[in-house]
Short mmCIF file of C-alpha atoms in Angstrom, two decimals:
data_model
loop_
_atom_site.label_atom_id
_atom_site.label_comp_id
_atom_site.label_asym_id
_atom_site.label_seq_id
_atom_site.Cartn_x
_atom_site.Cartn_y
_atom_site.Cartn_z
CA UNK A 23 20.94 -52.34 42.17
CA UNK A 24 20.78 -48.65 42.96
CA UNK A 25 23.20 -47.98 39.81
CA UNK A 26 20.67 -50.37 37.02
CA UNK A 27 17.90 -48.22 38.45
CA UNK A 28 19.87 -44.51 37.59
CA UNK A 29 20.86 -46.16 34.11
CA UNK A 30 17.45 -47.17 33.12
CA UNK A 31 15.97 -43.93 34.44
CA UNK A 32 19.24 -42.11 32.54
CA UNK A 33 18.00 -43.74 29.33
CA UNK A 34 14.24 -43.39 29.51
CA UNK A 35 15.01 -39.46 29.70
CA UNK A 36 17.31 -39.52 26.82
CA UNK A 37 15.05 -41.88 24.91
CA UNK A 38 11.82 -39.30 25.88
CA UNK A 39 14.10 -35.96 25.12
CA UNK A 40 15.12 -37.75 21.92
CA UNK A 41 11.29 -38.23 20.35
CA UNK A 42 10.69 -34.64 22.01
CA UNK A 43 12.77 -33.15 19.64
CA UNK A 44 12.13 -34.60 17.24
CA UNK A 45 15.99 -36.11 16.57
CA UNK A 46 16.34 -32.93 14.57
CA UNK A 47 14.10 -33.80 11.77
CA UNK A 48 12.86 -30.92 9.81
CA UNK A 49 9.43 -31.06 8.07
CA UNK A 50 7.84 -28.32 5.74
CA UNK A 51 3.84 -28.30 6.39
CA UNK A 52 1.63 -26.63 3.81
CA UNK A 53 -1.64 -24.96 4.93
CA UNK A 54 -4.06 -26.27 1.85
CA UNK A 55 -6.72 -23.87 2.85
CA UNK A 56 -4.43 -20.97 2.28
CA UNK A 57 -3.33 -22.68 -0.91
CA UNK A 58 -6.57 -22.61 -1.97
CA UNK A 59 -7.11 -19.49 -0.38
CA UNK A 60 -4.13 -17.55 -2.57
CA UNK A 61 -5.24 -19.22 -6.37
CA UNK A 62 -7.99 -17.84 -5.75
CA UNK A 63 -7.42 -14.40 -4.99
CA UNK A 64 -4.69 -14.74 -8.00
CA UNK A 65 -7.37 -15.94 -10.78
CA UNK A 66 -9.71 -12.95 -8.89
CA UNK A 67 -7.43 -10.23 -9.57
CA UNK A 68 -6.51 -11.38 -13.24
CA UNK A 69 -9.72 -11.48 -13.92
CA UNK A 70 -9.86 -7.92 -12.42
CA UNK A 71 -6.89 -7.02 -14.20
CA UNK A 72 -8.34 -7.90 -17.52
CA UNK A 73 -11.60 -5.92 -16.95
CA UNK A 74 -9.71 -2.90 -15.93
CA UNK A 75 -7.46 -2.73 -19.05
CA UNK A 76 -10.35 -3.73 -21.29
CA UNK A 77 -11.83 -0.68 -19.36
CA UNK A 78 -9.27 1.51 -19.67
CA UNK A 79 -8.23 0.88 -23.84
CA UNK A 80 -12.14 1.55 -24.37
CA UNK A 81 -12.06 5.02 -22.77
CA UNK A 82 -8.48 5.66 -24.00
CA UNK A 83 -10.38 4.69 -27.50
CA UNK A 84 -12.96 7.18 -26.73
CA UNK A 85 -10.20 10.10 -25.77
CA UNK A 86 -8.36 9.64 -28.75
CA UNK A 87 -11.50 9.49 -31.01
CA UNK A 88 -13.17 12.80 -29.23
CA UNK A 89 -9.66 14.61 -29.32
CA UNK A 90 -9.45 13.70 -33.49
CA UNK A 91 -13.01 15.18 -33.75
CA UNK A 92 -11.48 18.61 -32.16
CA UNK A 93 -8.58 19.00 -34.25
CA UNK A 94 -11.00 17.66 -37.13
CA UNK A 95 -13.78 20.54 -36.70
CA UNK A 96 -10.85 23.02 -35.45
CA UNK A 97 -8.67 22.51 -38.60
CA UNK A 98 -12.27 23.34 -41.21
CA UNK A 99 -13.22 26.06 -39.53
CA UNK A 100 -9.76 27.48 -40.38
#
């Protein structure tokens, strides 16, 4: 009797360290907040991105067009 009552305990601990560990099952979670989270920041900084070189051609525009107007008014008065 004593032996059936070690066996059953023996394989109610196995059984309960078996669904502890999952029986070495491997999932991969995904955090949809931070999903969402990271798209946005993305579409954020291309949209940043696209303002800034917008920005940047207009004033590179403006350089170029200013520096012409030197060597324009330098190169009459010579």
């Amino acid at each position: 009797m004593k032996n059936v009552i070690k066996i059953g305990f023996f394989a109610l601990s196995f059984g309960l360290f078996a669904v502890a560990c999952g029986g070495g099952k491997t999932e991969t979670a995904t955090d949809s907040t931070a999903t969402a989270a990271s798209s946005a920041i993305d579409s954020a900084a291309k949209a940043a991105t696209t303002t800034v070189d917008s920005a940047a051609a207009a004033a590179k525009a403006n350089v170029d067009s200013a520096a012409n107007a030197t060597v324009d008014s330098v190169a009459a008065h010579h």
